XYZ file of C-alpha atoms in Angstrom:
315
model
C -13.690 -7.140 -24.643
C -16.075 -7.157 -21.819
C -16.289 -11.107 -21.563
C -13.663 -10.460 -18.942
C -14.871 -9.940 -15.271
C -13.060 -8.350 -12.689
C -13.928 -8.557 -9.034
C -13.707 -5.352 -6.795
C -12.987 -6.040 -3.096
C -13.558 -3.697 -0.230
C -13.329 -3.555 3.342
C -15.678 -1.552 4.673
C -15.178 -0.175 8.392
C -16.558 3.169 10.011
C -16.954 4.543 6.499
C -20.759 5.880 6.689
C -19.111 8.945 5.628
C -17.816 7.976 2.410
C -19.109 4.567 1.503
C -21.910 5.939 -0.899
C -18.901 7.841 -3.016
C -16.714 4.990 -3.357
C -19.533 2.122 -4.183
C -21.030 4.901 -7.062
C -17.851 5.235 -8.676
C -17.230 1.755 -8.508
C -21.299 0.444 -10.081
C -21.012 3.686 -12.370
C -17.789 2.581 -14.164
C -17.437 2.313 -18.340
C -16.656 -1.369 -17.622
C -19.456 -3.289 -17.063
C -18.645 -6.550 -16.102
C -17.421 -6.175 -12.542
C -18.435 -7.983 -9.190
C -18.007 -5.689 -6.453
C -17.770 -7.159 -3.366
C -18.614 -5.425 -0.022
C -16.923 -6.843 2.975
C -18.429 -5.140 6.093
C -15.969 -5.549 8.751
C -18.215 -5.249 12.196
C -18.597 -1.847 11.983
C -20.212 0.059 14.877
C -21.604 2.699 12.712
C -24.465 2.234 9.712
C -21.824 1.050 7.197
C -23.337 -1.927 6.817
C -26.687 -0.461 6.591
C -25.042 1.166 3.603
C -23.652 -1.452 2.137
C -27.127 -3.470 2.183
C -29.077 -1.075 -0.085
C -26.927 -2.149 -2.762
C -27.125 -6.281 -1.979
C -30.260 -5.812 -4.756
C -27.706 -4.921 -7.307
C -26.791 -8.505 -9.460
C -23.107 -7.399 -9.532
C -22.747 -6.706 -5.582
C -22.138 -8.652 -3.347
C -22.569 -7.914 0.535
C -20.638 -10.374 2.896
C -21.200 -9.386 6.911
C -18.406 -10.383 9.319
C -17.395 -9.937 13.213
C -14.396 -6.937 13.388
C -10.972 -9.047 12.358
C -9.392 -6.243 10.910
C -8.523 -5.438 7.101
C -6.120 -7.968 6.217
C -9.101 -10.769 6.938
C -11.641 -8.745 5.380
C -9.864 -8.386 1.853
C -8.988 -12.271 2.303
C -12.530 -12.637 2.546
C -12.911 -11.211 -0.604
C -10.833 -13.178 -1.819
C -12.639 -16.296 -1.089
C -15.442 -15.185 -2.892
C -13.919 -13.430 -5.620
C -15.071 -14.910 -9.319
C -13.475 -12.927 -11.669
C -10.765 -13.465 -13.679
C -9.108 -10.212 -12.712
C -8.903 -8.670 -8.636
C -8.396 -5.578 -7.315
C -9.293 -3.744 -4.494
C -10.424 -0.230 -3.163
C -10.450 1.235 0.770
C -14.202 2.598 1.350
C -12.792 5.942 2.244
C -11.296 6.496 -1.666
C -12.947 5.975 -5.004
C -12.161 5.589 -8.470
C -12.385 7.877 -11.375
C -14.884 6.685 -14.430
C -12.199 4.575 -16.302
C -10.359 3.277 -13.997
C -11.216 -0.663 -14.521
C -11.669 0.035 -18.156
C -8.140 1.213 -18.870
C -6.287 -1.206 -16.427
C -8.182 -4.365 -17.442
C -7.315 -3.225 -21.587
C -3.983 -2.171 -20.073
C -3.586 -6.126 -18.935
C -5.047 -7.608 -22.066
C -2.826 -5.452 -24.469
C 0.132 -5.865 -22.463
C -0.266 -9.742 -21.090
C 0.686 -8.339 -17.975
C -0.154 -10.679 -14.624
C -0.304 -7.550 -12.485
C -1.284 -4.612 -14.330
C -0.242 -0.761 -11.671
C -1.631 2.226 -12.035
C -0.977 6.096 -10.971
C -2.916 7.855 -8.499
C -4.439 10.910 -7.558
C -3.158 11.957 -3.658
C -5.132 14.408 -1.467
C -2.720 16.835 -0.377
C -3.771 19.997 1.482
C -7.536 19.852 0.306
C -6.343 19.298 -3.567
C -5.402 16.030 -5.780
C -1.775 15.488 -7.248
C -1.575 13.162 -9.832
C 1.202 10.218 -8.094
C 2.722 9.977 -12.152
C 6.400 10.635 -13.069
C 7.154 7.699 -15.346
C 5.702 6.687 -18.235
C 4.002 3.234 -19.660
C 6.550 0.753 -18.957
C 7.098 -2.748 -18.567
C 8.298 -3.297 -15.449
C 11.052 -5.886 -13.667
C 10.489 -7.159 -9.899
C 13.410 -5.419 -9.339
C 11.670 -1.857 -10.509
C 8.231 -2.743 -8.426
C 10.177 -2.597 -5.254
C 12.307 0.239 -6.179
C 9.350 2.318 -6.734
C 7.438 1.194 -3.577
C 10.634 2.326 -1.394
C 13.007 5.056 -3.051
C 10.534 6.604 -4.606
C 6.638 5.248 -4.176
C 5.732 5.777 -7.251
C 4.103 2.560 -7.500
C 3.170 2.470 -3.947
C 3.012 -1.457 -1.941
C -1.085 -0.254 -2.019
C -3.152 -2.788 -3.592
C -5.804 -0.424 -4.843
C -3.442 0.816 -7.637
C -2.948 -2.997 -9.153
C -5.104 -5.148 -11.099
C -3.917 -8.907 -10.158
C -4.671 -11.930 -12.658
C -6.222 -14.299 -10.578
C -3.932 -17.067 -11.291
C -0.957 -15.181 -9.766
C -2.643 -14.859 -5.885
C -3.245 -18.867 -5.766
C -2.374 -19.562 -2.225
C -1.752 -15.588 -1.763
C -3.131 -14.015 1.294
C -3.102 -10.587 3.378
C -1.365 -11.588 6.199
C -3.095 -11.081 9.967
C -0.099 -10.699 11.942
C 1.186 -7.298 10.352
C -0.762 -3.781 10.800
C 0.555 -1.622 8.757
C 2.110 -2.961 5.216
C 0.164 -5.848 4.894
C -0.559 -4.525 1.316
C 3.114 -4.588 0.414
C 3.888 -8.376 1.660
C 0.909 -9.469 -0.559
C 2.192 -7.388 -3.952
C 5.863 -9.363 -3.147
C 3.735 -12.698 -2.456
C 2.046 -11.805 -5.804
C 5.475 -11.043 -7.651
C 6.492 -15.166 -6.925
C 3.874 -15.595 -9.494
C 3.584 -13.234 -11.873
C 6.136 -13.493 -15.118
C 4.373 -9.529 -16.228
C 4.142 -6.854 -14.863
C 3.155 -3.094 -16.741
C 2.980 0.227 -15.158
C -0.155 2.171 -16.538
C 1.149 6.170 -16.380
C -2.523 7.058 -15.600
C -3.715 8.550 -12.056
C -6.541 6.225 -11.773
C -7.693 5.950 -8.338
C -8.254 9.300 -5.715
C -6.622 8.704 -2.621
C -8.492 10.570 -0.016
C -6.916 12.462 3.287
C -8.484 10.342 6.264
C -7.956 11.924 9.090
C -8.898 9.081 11.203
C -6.958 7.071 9.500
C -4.426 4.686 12.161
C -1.098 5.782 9.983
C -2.338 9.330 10.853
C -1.963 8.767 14.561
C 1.889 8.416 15.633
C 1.417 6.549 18.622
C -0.358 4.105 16.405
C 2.681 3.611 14.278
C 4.625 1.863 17.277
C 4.310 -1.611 18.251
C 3.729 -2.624 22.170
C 7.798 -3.327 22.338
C 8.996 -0.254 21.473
C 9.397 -0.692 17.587
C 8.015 1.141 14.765
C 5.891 -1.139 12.663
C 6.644 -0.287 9.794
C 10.064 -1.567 10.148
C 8.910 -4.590 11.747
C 6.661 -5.255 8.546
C 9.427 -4.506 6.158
C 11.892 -7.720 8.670
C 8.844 -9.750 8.249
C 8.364 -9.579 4.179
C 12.236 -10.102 4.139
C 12.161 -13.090 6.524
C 9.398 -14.625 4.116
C 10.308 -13.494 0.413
C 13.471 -14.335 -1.176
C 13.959 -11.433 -3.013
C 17.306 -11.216 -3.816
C 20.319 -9.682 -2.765
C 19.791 -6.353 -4.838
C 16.069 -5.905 -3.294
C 17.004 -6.418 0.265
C 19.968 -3.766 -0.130
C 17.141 -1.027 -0.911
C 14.895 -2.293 1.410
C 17.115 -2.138 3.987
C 18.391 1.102 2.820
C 14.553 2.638 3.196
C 14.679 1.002 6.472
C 18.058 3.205 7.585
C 16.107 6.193 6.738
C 13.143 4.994 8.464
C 15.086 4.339 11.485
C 16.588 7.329 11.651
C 13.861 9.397 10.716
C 11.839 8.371 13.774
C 14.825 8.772 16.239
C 14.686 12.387 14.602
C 10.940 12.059 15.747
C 11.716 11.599 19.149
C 14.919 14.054 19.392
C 12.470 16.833 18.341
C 10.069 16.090 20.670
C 7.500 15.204 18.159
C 7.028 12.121 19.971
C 7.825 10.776 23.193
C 8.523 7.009 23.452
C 10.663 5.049 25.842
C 14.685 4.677 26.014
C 14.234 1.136 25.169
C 12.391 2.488 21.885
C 15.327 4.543 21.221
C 17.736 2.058 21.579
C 16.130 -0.219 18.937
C 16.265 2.706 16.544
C 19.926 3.097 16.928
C 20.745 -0.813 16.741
C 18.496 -0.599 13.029
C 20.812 2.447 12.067
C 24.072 0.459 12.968
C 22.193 -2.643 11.231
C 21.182 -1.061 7.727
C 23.905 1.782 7.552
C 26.125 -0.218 5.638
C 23.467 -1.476 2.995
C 22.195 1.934 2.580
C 25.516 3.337 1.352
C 26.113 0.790 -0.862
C 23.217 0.943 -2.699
C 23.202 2.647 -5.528
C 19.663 3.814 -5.499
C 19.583 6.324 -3.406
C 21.285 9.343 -4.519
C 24.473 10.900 -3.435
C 22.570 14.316 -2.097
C 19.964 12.087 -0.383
C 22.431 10.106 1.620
C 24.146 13.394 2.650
C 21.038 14.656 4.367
C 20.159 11.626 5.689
C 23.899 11.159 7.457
C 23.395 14.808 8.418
C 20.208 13.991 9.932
C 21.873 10.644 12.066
C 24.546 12.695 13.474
C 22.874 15.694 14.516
C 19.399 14.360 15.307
C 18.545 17.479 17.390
C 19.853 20.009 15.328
C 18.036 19.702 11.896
C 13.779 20.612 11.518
């Protein structure tokens, strides 16, 4: 069974702290025949020091570039991926023992094209397992449910195993910040005819506290947007993912919008009146979608209307 190789990309940046966790897991899993590949993005501090003590291993691979940001590093890895199989992992996270072992049989037993897996999140100092389904087959339409009503699957690509045939001409793109992960998994989907959810929490998720997504003012663009709703306009301007998929996406956008007006009603952040006007032209925008999609639940659209009308009273 091990004929099959899989290639492990990761970006490494400012991870000095953590970089020796996440490479052991990765060389000390029960599947041998991986190629991990160490993509060392400029970092100011000895990460890629780190990251060279390993280059003597025949399964690493140490590739130095100037700082370009994430999305270029993991297409970097891409380029010089070999393995029939790709996944990923952020230098700040590892994996537990198994974790290629049981996705890569996962993909062989199932034929699946892009093979997902649970996770372990760090939550207050401990790890909850991400699971609530079980092994399932899953449609496109499921995938992007669970990355937006409920994130069970997540957008990450650290949870998913891709067959290499279905990321031909599939790249992380530059131009987005945040969700870059997500637009690749939908680029993926074009290809893939297979996809299986593996009930497992495979992967630990660590609490960064550096981490930009931890840092609110990082989470708004430089004309008073929130990025993350710009990302989620961008994969919609470039997938066609059907009428269906854009209702919920749009729908997780609504509560997006108005979850960061709350933000600024409550004082938790304070960003300009232009920024709040955008916010209240994507509420007027994706109200309509929201209601009418049937995957949200009646109780969650009542808070969330709750929340839109009375901004300032609700914490």
């Amino acid at each position: 069974m091990e004929d099959v190789k899989v290639s492990i990309i990761v970006p490494v940046y400012k991870a000095e702290a953590s970089i020796v966790r996440c490479i052991e897991s990765i060389l000390g899993q029960t599947y041998h025949n991986i190629e991990l590949l160490l993509i060392e993005d400029g970092s100011p501090d000895n990460s890629g020091e780190i990251c060279d003590r390993y280059a003597g291993d025949p399964r690493v691979k140490v590739i130095h570039n100037t700082n370009q940001g994430v999305s270029h590093a993991r297409n970097t890895g891409l380029e010089y991926a070999t393995g029939e199989y790709i996944t990923f992992c952020d230098s700040d996270d590892y994996y537990t023992p198994n974790h290629v072992k049981e996705n890569i049989y996962a993909a062989m037993k199932h034929g699946s094209d892009i093979t997902i897996s649970g996770y372990y999140i760090e939550k207050h100092g401990k790890f909850v397992s991400s699971v609530h389904m079980t092994n399932a087959s899953l449609s496109k339409d499921d995938v992007v449910k669970h990355f937006t009503v409920d994130n069970e699957v997540g957008g990450y690509c650290w949870n998913k195993l891709y067959k290499r045939e279905v990321l031909q001409g599939v790249k992380f793109p530059k131009n987005l910040e945040v969700l870059e992960d997500t637009y690749f998994l939908c680029s993926a989907m074009k290809r893939a005819r297979k996809i299986y959810y593996l009930a497992e929490p495979l992967y630990y998720y660590c609490d960064n506290q550096n981490s930009a997504t931890r840092n609110m003012d990082m989470l708004y663009s430089d004309h008073d947007t929130v990025k993350y709703i710009d990302s989620y306009k961008n994969i919609l301007a470039n997938h066609r993912l059907g009428q269906n998929l854009e209702n919920i996406i749009h729908g997780t956008m609504f509560e997006m919008a108005v979850a960061y007006r709350y933000y600024e009603c409550q004082g938790y952040h304070h960003g300009s009146q232009q920024l709040i006007k955008n916010l209240e032209t994507d509420i007027k925008q994706f109200r309509k979608a929201y209601y009418h999609c049937s995957e949200f639940s009646l109780m969650r659209k009542v808070k969330w209307t709750l929340i839109m009308l009375w901004p300032r009273l609700h914490r």
